[in-house]
CSV table of C-alpha atoms in Angstrom, one decimal:
chain,number,residue,atom,x,y,z
A,1,MET,CA,0.0,0.0,0.0
A,2,VAL,CA,1.2,3.5,-0.7
A,3,SER,CA,0.2,6.8,0.8
A,4,GLN,CA,-0.7,10.0,-1.0
A,5,SER,CA,-1.2,13.5,0.4
A,6,THR,CA,-3.3,16.5,-0.7
A,7,ILE,CA,-2.8,19.9,0.8
A,8,THR,CA,-5.6,22.5,0.6
A,9,ASP,CA,-5.4,26.2,1.6
A,10,TYR,CA,-8.3,26.9,4.0
A,11,SER,CA,-7.1,30.3,5.1
A,12,GLN,CA,-9.6,32.1,2.8
A,13,MET,CA,-12.5,30.7,5.0
A,14,GLY,CA,-11.6,33.4,7.5
A,15,ASP,CA,-12.7,31.2,10.5
A,16,ASP,CA,-9.9,29.1,11.9
A,17,VAL,CA,-12.2,27.0,14.1
A,18,THR,CA,-14.6,26.1,11.2
A,19,ALA,CA,-11.7,25.5,8.8
A,20,LYS,CA,-10.1,23.1,11.3
A,21,ALA,CA,-13.4,21.2,11.8
A,22,VAL,CA,-14.0,20.9,8.1
A,23,CYS,CA,-10.4,19.6,7.6
A,24,GLU,CA,-10.6,17.1,10.4
A,25,ALA,CA,-13.9,15.8,9.0
A,26,SER,CA,-12.0,14.6,6.0
A,27,GLY,CA,-10.0,12.3,8.2
A,28,THR,CA,-12.8,10.5,10.0
A,29,VAL,CA,-13.0,7.6,7.5
A,30,GLU,CA,-10.8,4.5,7.6
A,31,GLY,CA,-8.0,5.0,5.1
A,32,PHE,CA,-7.9,8.8,5.5
A,33,SER,CA,-6.2,11.1,8.0
A,34,ALA,CA,-6.2,14.8,8.2
A,35,THR,CA,-4.2,17.5,10.0
A,36,TYR,CA,-4.7,21.2,10.1
A,37,GLU,CA,-2.0,23.8,10.7
A,38,ALA,CA,-1.5,27.4,9.8
A,39,GLY,CA,-4.5,27.5,7.5
A,40,LYS,CA,-3.4,24.4,5.5
A,41,CYS,CA,-5.3,21.1,5.6
A,42,THR,CA,-3.2,18.0,4.8
A,43,VAL,CA,-5.2,14.9,3.9
A,44,ASN,CA,-3.3,11.6,3.8
A,45,GLN,CA,-4.9,8.7,2.0
A,46,THR,CA,-3.7,5.1,2.0
A,47,VAL,CA,-4.2,3.7,-1.5
A,48,GLY,CA,-5.4,0.1,-1.7
A,49,LEU,CA,-7.7,-0.1,1.3
A,50,VAL,CA,-11.1,-1.5,0.5
A,51,GLY,CA,-13.9,0.2,2.5
A,52,THR,CA,-17.6,-0.4,3.0
A,53,LEU,CA,-20.3,1.4,1.0
A,54,ASP,CA,-20.9,3.6,4.0
A,55,GLU,CA,-17.3,4.5,4.4
A,56,ILE,CA,-17.0,5.3,0.7
A,57,TYR,CA,-20.1,7.5,1.0
A,58,ASP,CA,-18.6,9.3,4.0
A,59,ALA,CA,-15.3,9.8,2.3
A,60,GLN,CA,-17.1,11.4,-0.7
A,61,ASN,CA,-19.1,13.6,1.6
A,62,ALA,CA,-16.0,14.7,3.5
A,63,VAL,CA,-14.2,15.6,0.2
A,64,CYS,CA,-17.3,17.4,-1.1
A,65,GLU,CA,-17.8,19.3,2.1
A,66,ALA,CA,-14.2,20.5,2.2
A,67,THR,CA,-14.4,21.6,-1.4
A,68,ASN,CA,-17.7,23.4,-0.9
A,69,GLU,CA,-16.5,25.2,2.3
A,70,VAL,CA,-13.4,26.6,0.6
A,71,ALA,CA,-14.8,27.4,-2.9
A,72,LYS,CA,-16.7,30.6,-3.5
A,73,PRO,CA,-19.1,30.7,-6.4
A,74,ALA,CA,-18.2,33.1,-9.2
A,75,SER,CA,-20.8,35.5,-10.6
A,76,SER,CA,-22.8,34.3,-13.6
A,77,SER,CA,-21.1,35.1,-16.8
A,78,GLY,CA,-24.4,35.3,-18.7
A,79,SER,CA,-25.3,33.5,-21.9
A,80,SER,CA,-22.5,32.7,-24.2
A,81,GLU,CA,-21.6,30.1,-26.8
A,82,SER,CA,-20.4,26.8,-25.3
A,83,SER,CA,-17.0,27.1,-26.8
A,84,SER,CA,-16.3,30.3,-24.9
A,85,LYS,CA,-18.0,29.5,-21.6
A,86,SER,CA,-15.8,29.1,-18.5
A,87,VAL,CA,-16.2,28.7,-14.8
A,88,LYS,CA,-13.6,29.0,-12.0
A,89,SER,CA,-14.2,25.7,-10.1
A,90,LEU,CA,-15.9,22.3,-10.1
A,91,VAL,CA,-18.2,23.6,-7.4
A,92,GLU,CA,-19.5,26.3,-9.8
A,93,LEU,CA,-19.6,23.8,-12.7
A,94,PHE,CA,-21.8,21.3,-10.9
A,95,GLN,CA,-24.2,24.1,-9.9
A,96,SER,CA,-24.8,24.6,-13.6
A,97,PRO,CA,-27.4,22.3,-15.2
A,98,CYS,CA,-26.3,19.4,-17.3
A,99,ALA,CA,-29.4,18.1,-19.1
A,100,GLU,CA,-30.8,17.1,-22.5
A,101,SER,CA,-31.1,20.8,-23.5
A,102,ASN,CA,-27.3,21.3,-23.3
A,103,SER,CA,-26.0,17.8,-23.9
A,104,GLY,CA,-22.6,18.1,-25.6
A,105,GLU,CA,-21.8,21.6,-24.2
A,106,THR,CA,-18.2,22.1,-23.3
A,107,VAL,CA,-17.1,24.3,-20.4
A,108,LYS,CA,-13.6,25.3,-19.5
A,109,VAL,CA,-12.9,25.0,-15.7
A,110,THR,CA,-10.0,27.4,-15.2
A,111,GLY,CA,-9.2,26.1,-11.7
A,112,GLU,CA,-8.7,22.6,-13.1
A,113,LYS,CA,-7.0,23.8,-16.3
A,114,SER,CA,-9.2,21.4,-18.3
A,115,ASP,CA,-12.5,21.2,-20.3
A,116,TYR,CA,-15.6,19.4,-19.1
A,117,ILE,CA,-18.4,18.2,-21.3
A,118,CYS,CA,-22.1,17.7,-20.5
A,119,ALA,CA,-22.2,14.0,-21.2
A,120,SER,CA,-25.4,12.0,-21.7
A,121,ILE,CA,-25.2,8.3,-20.7
A,122,ASP,CA,-27.6,5.9,-22.3
A,123,LEU,CA,-28.9,3.6,-19.6
A,124,GLY,CA,-30.9,1.5,-22.0
A,125,MET,CA,-34.7,1.0,-22.3
A,126,GLY,CA,-34.9,4.6,-23.6
A,127,MET,CA,-33.5,6.1,-20.3
A,128,THR,CA,-30.7,8.7,-20.2
A,129,THR,CA,-28.8,10.4,-17.5
A,130,TYR,CA,-26.5,13.4,-17.7
A,131,THR,CA,-23.4,14.5,-15.9
A,132,TRP,CA,-20.4,16.8,-16.4
A,133,ALA,CA,-17.3,14.8,-17.3
A,134,PRO,CA,-13.6,15.8,-18.1
A,135,ALA,CA,-12.9,15.9,-21.8
A,136,VAL,CA,-9.4,14.5,-22.6
A,137,SER,CA,-7.5,13.9,-25.8
A,138,LYS,CA,-7.3,10.2,-24.9
A,139,ILE,CA,-8.5,8.2,-21.8
A,140,GLU,CA,-4.8,7.4,-21.0
A,141,ASP,CA,-4.4,11.1,-20.0
A,142,MET,CA,-6.7,10.5,-17.0
A,143,ASP,CA,-5.2,9.4,-13.7
A,144,GLU,CA,-5.0,5.7,-13.1
A,145,CYS,CA,-8.4,4.3,-12.0
A,146,SER,CA,-8.5,2.8,-8.5
A,147,GLN,CA,-11.0,2.7,-5.7
A,148,SER,CA,-9.0,5.2,-3.6
A,149,TRP,CA,-8.8,7.6,-6.6
A,150,ALA,CA,-12.6,7.3,-7.2
A,151,ILE,CA,-13.3,8.1,-3.5
A,152,ALA,CA,-11.0,11.2,-3.6
A,153,ASN,CA,-12.2,12.4,-7.0
A,154,PRO,CA,-16.0,11.6,-7.2
A,155,GLN,CA,-16.5,14.4,-9.8
A,156,LYS,CA,-14.1,12.8,-12.2
A,157,THR,CA,-15.3,9.2,-12.4
A,158,TYR,CA,-16.7,9.8,-15.9
A,159,ALA,CA,-14.4,11.0,-18.7
A,160,TYR,CA,-14.9,11.7,-22.5
A,161,ASP,CA,-12.1,10.5,-24.8
A,162,LYS,CA,-12.1,12.9,-27.7
A,163,SER,CA,-10.0,10.7,-30.0
A,164,LYS,CA,-12.4,7.7,-29.7
A,165,LYS,CA,-15.5,9.9,-29.1
A,166,GLN,CA,-16.2,7.5,-26.2
A,167,ILE,CA,-17.5,7.9,-22.6
A,168,TYR,CA,-15.5,6.0,-20.0
A,169,THR,CA,-16.2,5.3,-16.3
A,170,CYS,CA,-13.8,4.6,-13.5
A,171,SER,CA,-15.5,1.6,-11.7
A,172,MET,CA,-14.9,-1.9,-10.5
A,173,ASP,CA,-15.2,-4.5,-13.2
A,174,PRO,CA,-17.7,-7.1,-12.0
A,175,GLU,CA,-15.9,-9.9,-13.8
A,176,SER,CA,-12.3,-9.3,-12.6
A,177,LEU,CA,-13.2,-7.3,-9.5
A,178,THR,CA,-10.5,-4.8,-10.4
A,179,TRP,CA,-10.9,-1.0,-10.8
A,180,LYS,CA,-10.3,0.3,-14.3
A,181,TRP,CA,-11.5,2.8,-17.0
A,182,SER,CA,-14.2,1.0,-19.0
A,183,ALA,CA,-16.0,2.2,-22.1
A,184,LEU,CA,-19.7,2.7,-22.0
A,185,GLY,CA,-21.6,1.6,-25.0
A,186,ALA,CA,-20.8,2.4,-28.6
A,187,ALA,CA,-18.6,5.3,-29.8
A,188,LEU,CA,-20.4,8.7,-29.9
A,189,ASP,CA,-20.8,10.9,-33.0
A,190,ILE,CA,-19.4,14.1,-31.5
A,191,ALA,CA,-17.7,16.8,-33.4
A,192,ASP,CA,-14.3,17.9,-32.1
A,193,ASP,CA,-13.7,21.5,-31.1
A,194,ASP,CA,-11.3,22.1,-34.0
A,195,GLU,CA,-13.7,20.8,-36.7
A,196,GLU,CA,-15.0,23.3,-39.3
A,197,ASP,CA,-17.9,25.5,-38.1
A,198,GLY,CA,-20.1,24.0,-40.8
A,199,ASP,CA,-20.0,20.6,-39.2
A,200,GLU,CA,-23.0,19.9,-37.0
A,201,VAL,CA,-22.4,18.7,-33.4
A,202,ASP,CA,-24.7,15.9,-32.4
A,203,ASN,CA,-25.9,15.5,-28.8
A,204,LEU,CA,-23.6,13.4,-26.7
A,205,GLY,CA,-24.8,10.0,-25.8
A,206,SER,CA,-28.3,8.8,-26.6
A,207,SER,CA,-29.3,8.4,-30.3
A,208,SER,CA,-32.9,9.6,-29.5
A,209,SER,CA,-34.2,12.5,-27.4
A,210,THR,CA,-37.3,10.5,-26.5
A,211,LYS,CA,-37.3,9.1,-22.9
A,212,ALA,CA,-39.5,6.1,-22.8
A,213,ASP,CA,-41.1,4.9,-19.6
A,214,PRO,CA,-40.1,1.2,-19.1
A,215,SER,CA,-43.7,0.5,-18.1
A,216,GLU,CA,-44.8,1.7,-21.6
A,217,THR,CA,-42.4,-0.5,-23.5
A,218,SER,CA,-43.6,-3.8,-25.0
A,219,THR,CA,-43.3,-6.9,-23.0
A,220,PRO,CA,-40.6,-9.3,-24.4
A,221,GLU,CA,-41.7,-12.8,-25.4
A,222,SER,CA,-38.9,-14.2,-23.4
A,223,SER,CA,-36.0,-12.9,-21.4
A,224,SER,CA,-32.3,-13.0,-22.1
A,225,SER,CA,-30.5,-16.3,-21.7
A,226,SER,CA,-29.1,-15.0,-18.3
A,227,GLY,CA,-32.5,-14.4,-16.8
A,228,PRO,CA,-35.7,-16.3,-16.0
A,229,LYS,CA,-38.3,-16.9,-18.7
A,230,GLU,CA,-41.2,-15.8,-16.5
A,231,LYS,CA,-41.9,-12.5,-14.8
A,232,VAL,CA,-40.5,-12.2,-11.3
A,233,VAL,CA,-42.4,-9.0,-10.6
A,234,THR,CA,-45.2,-7.0,-12.2
A,235,PHE,CA,-44.6,-3.2,-12.4
A,236,GLU,CA,-47.4,-0.9,-11.4
A,237,ASP,CA,-48.0,2.3,-13.3
A,238,GLY,CA,-45.9,5.1,-11.8
A,239,ILE,CA,-45.0,3.0,-8.7
A,240,MET,CA,-41.4,2.9,-7.6
A,241,TYR,CA,-41.9,0.7,-4.6
A,242,THR,CA,-44.6,-1.6,-3.2
A,243,SER,CA,-44.2,-4.7,-1.1
A,244,THR,CA,-44.3,-7.0,-4.1
A,245,TYR,CA,-41.0,-5.4,-5.3
A,246,GLY,CA,-39.2,-7.1,-2.3
A,247,ASP,CA,-36.0,-5.4,-1.3
A,248,ARG,CA,-35.7,-3.3,-4.5
A,249,VAL,CA,-37.0,-0.1,-5.8
A,250,ARG,CA,-38.0,0.6,-9.4
A,251,THR,CA,-36.2,3.9,-9.9
A,252,PHE,CA,-37.3,4.4,-13.5
A,253,PHE,CA,-33.6,4.6,-14.3
A,254,ASN,CA,-33.1,0.9,-13.8
A,255,THR,CA,-31.9,-1.1,-16.7
A,256,VAL,CA,-33.4,-4.3,-15.3
A,257,ASP,CA,-37.0,-5.2,-16.2
A,258,GLU,CA,-39.8,-7.4,-14.9
A,259,TYR,CA,-37.9,-10.5,-15.8
A,260,THR,CA,-34.4,-9.6,-14.4
A,261,PHE,CA,-35.5,-7.3,-11.5
A,262,PHE,CA,-34.0,-9.6,-8.8
A,263,ASP,CA,-31.0,-10.9,-10.8
A,264,ASP,CA,-27.4,-10.5,-9.4
A,265,ASN,CA,-25.7,-7.1,-10.1
A,266,LYS,CA,-22.8,-8.9,-11.7
A,267,GLU,CA,-25.1,-10.3,-14.4
A,268,THR,CA,-27.2,-7.2,-14.9
A,269,LYS,CA,-24.5,-4.5,-14.4
A,270,ASP,CA,-27.2,-2.6,-12.5
A,271,SER,CA,-26.8,-1.8,-8.8
A,272,SER,CA,-29.7,0.7,-8.5
A,273,GLY,CA,-32.7,0.5,-6.3
A,274,TRP,CA,-31.6,-1.9,-3.6
A,275,TRP,CA,-32.5,-0.8,-0.1
A,276,PHE,CA,-29.6,0.0,2.2
A,277,SER,CA,-29.1,1.7,5.5
A,278,PHE,CA,-26.4,3.8,7.2
A,279,ASP,CA,-25.8,5.4,10.6
A,280,ASP,CA,-23.4,7.8,12.4
A,281,SER,CA,-20.7,5.2,13.2
A,282,ALA,CA,-18.4,6.9,10.6
A,283,ASP,CA,-18.7,10.0,12.8
A,284,ARG,CA,-17.9,8.0,15.9
A,285,GLY,CA,-21.6,7.9,16.9
A,286,TYR,CA,-23.6,4.9,18.3
A,287,SER,CA,-27.0,5.3,16.6
A,288,THR,CA,-28.5,2.2,15.0
A,289,VAL,CA,-31.0,1.2,12.3
A,290,TYR,CA,-32.7,-2.2,11.9
A,291,THR,CA,-34.6,-3.0,8.7
A,292,GLY,CA,-37.0,-5.7,7.6
A,293,SER,CA,-40.4,-6.4,6.0
A,294,GLU,CA,-43.8,-6.4,7.8
A,295,MET,CA,-47.4,-6.4,6.7
A,296,GLY,CA,-46.8,-5.1,3.2
A,297,ALA,CA,-44.1,-2.6,4.1
A,298,TYR,CA,-40.4,-2.1,4.2
A,299,THR,CA,-39.6,-1.2,7.9
A,300,ALA,CA,-36.9,0.5,9.8
A,301,GLU,CA,-36.4,1.2,13.5
A,302,ILE,CA,-33.9,3.9,14.1
A,303,ASP,CA,-32.5,4.5,17.6
A,304,LEU,CA,-30.6,7.8,17.9
A,305,VAL,CA,-28.0,7.7,20.7
A,306,TYR,CA,-27.0,11.0,22.4
A,307,ASP,CA,-23.8,11.9,24.3
A,308,TRP,CA,-24.3,15.4,25.7
A,309,GLU,CA,-21.4,17.8,26.4
A,310,TYR,CA,-21.3,21.3,27.8
A,311,ASN,CA,-19.6,23.6,25.3
A,312,GLY,CA,-19.4,26.6,27.5
A,313,GLU,CA,-22.8,28.0,26.4
A,314,TYR,CA,-25.2,25.0,26.2
A,315,MET,CA,-25.5,21.2,26.2
A,316,GLU,CA,-24.5,19.9,22.8
A,317,ALA,CA,-25.1,16.5,21.3
A,318,VAL,CA,-21.6,15.2,20.3
A,319,PRO,CA,-21.5,13.6,17.8
A,320,TYR,CA,-24.7,14.8,16.2
A,321,PRO,CA,-26.8,11.6,15.9
A,322,TYR,CA,-28.4,10.3,12.6
A,323,ALA,CA,-29.4,7.2,10.7
A,324,ALA,CA,-31.3,6.5,7.5
A,325,ILE,CA,-32.5,4.0,4.9
A,326,GLY,CA,-32.4,4.7,1.2
A,327,PHE,CA,-31.7,3.5,-2.3
A,328,ASN,CA,-29.4,4.6,-5.2
A,329,MET,CA,-31.1,6.0,-8.3
A,330,SER,CA,-28.6,5.1,-11.0
A,331,PRO,CA,-27.6,1.7,-12.3
A,332,SER,CA,-23.9,2.7,-12.2
A,333,GLY,CA,-24.0,4.5,-8.9
A,334,THR,CA,-23.7,8.0,-10.5
A,335,SER,CA,-26.3,10.7,-10.6
A,336,VAL,CA,-29.5,11.0,-12.6
A,337,ASN,CA,-31.5,13.9,-13.9
A,338,MET,CA,-35.0,14.2,-12.3
A,339,SER,CA,-35.6,17.8,-13.5
A,340,ASP,CA,-38.6,16.7,-15.6
A,341,TRP,CA,-40.3,14.9,-12.7
A,342,GLU,CA,-43.3,16.8,-11.1
A,343,GLY,CA,-42.4,15.2,-7.8
A,344,MET,CA,-42.7,12.0,-5.8
A,345,CYS,CA,-45.2,10.4,-3.5
A,346,VAL,CA,-44.9,8.1,-0.5
A,347,THR,CA,-47.4,6.1,1.6
A,348,TYR,CA,-45.9,5.5,5.1
A,349,SER,CA,-46.2,5.6,8.8
A,350,ALA,CA,-43.7,6.9,11.4
A,351,THR,CA,-43.7,7.5,15.2
A,352,LYS,CA,-41.6,10.6,14.7
A,353,LYS,CA,-40.9,13.0,11.8
A,354,VAL,CA,-38.8,11.8,8.9
A,355,ALA,CA,-36.6,13.7,6.4
A,356,PHE,CA,-37.4,12.7,2.8
A,357,THR,CA,-34.0,13.5,1.3
A,358,LEU,CA,-32.7,14.1,-2.2
A,359,LYS,CA,-29.0,13.1,-2.0
A,360,SER,CA,-27.4,14.9,-4.8
A,361,PHE,CA,-23.9,15.2,-6.3
A,362,GLY,CA,-21.6,17.6,-4.4
A,363,ASP,CA,-24.1,18.6,-1.6
A,364,GLY,CA,-21.9,17.5,1.2
A,365,ARG,CA,-24.3,16.9,4.1
A,366,SER,CA,-26.6,19.7,3.2
A,367,SER,CA,-29.1,17.8,1.0
A,368,TRP,CA,-32.4,19.2,0.1
A,369,TYR,CA,-35.2,17.5,2.0
A,370,ALA,CA,-39.0,17.5,2.8
A,371,THR,CA,-40.3,16.8,6.2
A,372,LEU,CA,-42.7,13.9,6.5
A,373,PRO,CA,-44.9,14.4,9.7
A,374,SER,CA,-45.3,11.5,12.2
A,375,GLY,CA,-48.5,9.6,12.4
A,376,THR,CA,-50.4,6.5,11.2
A,377,VAL,CA,-50.5,5.4,7.6
A,378,LYS,CA,-50.9,8.3,5.2
A,379,THR,CA,-50.1,9.2,1.6
A,380,VAL,CA,-48.4,12.5,0.7
A,381,ASP,CA,-47.4,14.0,-2.6
A,382,LEU,CA,-44.1,15.9,-2.6
A,383,ALA,CA,-43.9,18.5,-5.4
A,384,PHE,CA,-40.4,19.2,-6.6
A,385,ASN,CA,-40.2,22.9,-5.6
A,386,THR,CA,-38.6,25.0,-2.9
A,387,LYS,CA,-41.9,25.4,-1.0
A,388,THR,CA,-41.8,21.6,-0.3
A,389,PHE,CA,-38.0,21.1,-0.1
A,390,HIS,CA,-35.4,23.0,1.8
A,391,GLN,CA,-31.9,22.8,3.1
A,392,PRO,CA,-30.8,22.5,6.8
A,393,SER,CA,-31.0,25.8,8.6
A,394,TRP,CA,-27.3,25.6,9.6
A,395,ALA,CA,-26.3,25.5,5.9
A,396,ILE,CA,-28.5,28.5,5.2
A,397,ASP,CA,-27.1,30.4,8.2
A,398,GLN,CA,-23.5,29.7,7.2
A,399,LYS,CA,-24.3,30.7,3.5
A,400,ILE,CA,-22.5,27.6,2.4
A,401,SER,CA,-22.3,27.2,-1.4
A,402,TYR,CA,-24.2,24.0,-2.1
A,403,PRO,CA,-26.2,23.1,-5.2
A,404,THR,CA,-29.4,25.1,-5.9
A,405,PHE,CA,-32.6,23.0,-5.9
A,406,ASN,CA,-32.6,22.8,-9.7
A,407,GLY,CA,-29.0,21.8,-9.6
A,408,ALA,CA,-29.7,19.1,-7.1
A,409,LEU,CA,-32.6,17.7,-9.2
A,410,SER,CA,-30.3,17.4,-12.2
A,411,SER,CA,-27.8,15.3,-10.2
A,412,VAL,CA,-29.7,13.0,-7.8
A,413,LEU,CA,-27.6,10.1,-6.4
A,414,ALA,CA,-30.1,8.6,-4.0
A,415,ILE,CA,-33.2,8.9,-2.0
A,416,HIS,CA,-32.9,8.8,1.8
A,417,PHE,CA,-35.4,8.5,4.6
A,418,LYS,CA,-33.4,10.1,7.4
A,419,TYR,CA,-33.9,10.5,11.1
A,420,SER,CA,-31.6,12.9,13.0
A,421,ASN,CA,-32.0,15.4,15.8
A,422,ASP,CA,-33.4,17.9,13.2
A,423,GLU,CA,-36.5,15.7,13.3
A,424,ALA,CA,-36.2,14.4,16.9
A,425,GLY,CA,-35.9,17.9,18.3
A,426,VAL,CA,-34.3,16.6,21.6
A,427,SER,CA,-32.6,19.2,23.7
A,428,CYS,CA,-30.8,19.1,27.1
A,429,PRO,CA,-31.1,22.1,29.5
A,430,VAL,CA,-27.9,22.9,31.3
A,431,SER,CA,-29.8,22.3,34.6
A,432,LEU,CA,-30.2,18.6,33.6
A,433,GLU,CA,-26.5,17.9,32.9
A,434,GLY,CA,-26.0,14.3,33.8
A,435,ASN,CA,-29.7,13.4,33.5
A,436,CYS,CA,-30.2,14.2,29.8
A,437,VAL,CA,-32.2,12.1,27.3
A,438,THR,CA,-29.9,9.5,25.8
A,439,THR,CA,-32.0,7.9,23.1
A,440,SER,CA,-34.8,8.7,20.6
A,441,VAL,CA,-36.6,5.9,18.6
A,442,ASN,CA,-38.4,6.2,15.3
A,443,SER,CA,-40.4,3.3,13.8
A,444,ILE,CA,-40.8,3.8,10.1
A,445,LYS,CA,-42.9,1.7,7.6
A,446,ILE,CA,-42.7,2.5,3.9
A,447,HIS,CA,-45.8,1.0,2.1
A,448,LYS,CA,-45.4,2.7,-1.3
A,449,ILE,CA,-43.2,5.1,-3.2
A,450,GLY,CA,-44.0,6.5,-6.7
A,451,LYS,CA,-44.1,9.4,-9.0
A,452,TYR,CA,-46.2,12.4,-8.1
A,453,GLY,CA,-49.8,11.4,-7.6
A,454,ALA,CA,-49.3,7.6,-8.3
A,455,CYS,CA,-49.5,6.4,-4.7
A,456,SER,CA,-53.2,7.3,-4.4
A,457,ASN,CA,-54.2,5.2,-7.4
């Protein structure tokens, strides 16, 4: 194993205490360590360690948080031709929409001294996702692909090879179980920057702009040789999850169908939709989450564990407790564009409030969320707007530069049902020091998830 270090100047934050805290957050994951001194944050990373999904998520969050804390968004440059558009940083770039309307657009990122292209990725079954990707002369110009590199560089795991007109992804090969740059689909008919002006530049990726709903496609007479010949599940119109879907969610970005829905990821190359859970153990917390199935619902019991400390002004929960369940939206683990969705719906019950969270690319831990009230089984429709969704108050107060809501919608990684002290609302008066509440339990049952309005059908 080898070690590599990254040094970042945090002095421009102007607050040494906050800068130190943000720096040290980058070192809370196994395989990473961080030290802060004289305005400089040094992150040491051991290459070759294999971490859990939760550890990888936390590492990505820590890197994104550090980047977002330090970077300051530049003012808008206004409309311009794609060939002349530029931004200062990746933070500013990923706040810019990457969608069907600007697929193939190239933007120069001056802080990176490189070009990025709005790449469309054909997921099959008429579905397409969009993301900003480095545009290089040839894929060999990119850094060597490894798990540790992907963790440290989550915004560079897709790349566009100009010479081959091909999108590549840095990911683990399911056959060899090694990390490498792999080509996605067929070569793309994209004009180079130096081609004559008369040459038309096609959209990057999908050969058709029509996005078909998998539920509207014709049913195959038989499945592929690797899958069963009979349906294993029957999709319901507009429904993402119901108890008949087992431990998986139909995200509408899945590449699996009614015949292959439960097949192994290695066979389908699709890891989307599987339920998972995470807790605050990566932040040295002791909260827990237990999941299962019961009476036509996916269930989770979350137990927040508090350790109260007096910080000189008030009793503070250290670490801040949280736990959640959720599922990834994309087959490849990258982001998807949900900008054209009216919203989502959920039928659920919960003994305490729950945060319905859109985990998006580059949002650190300041994801946009809607609050689901506690109570018996109910169905709610959640419109995708800023009246329904908001960011944590602490992020707003600190004026941290995280994605706008539209930016978040264009780069959704996962959906989380999260329970933290934001929802629990537990406090500890100084007078009760030594006798404070130490736990808060939330029992959650998810009966149905779907597109806006579908859960009531």
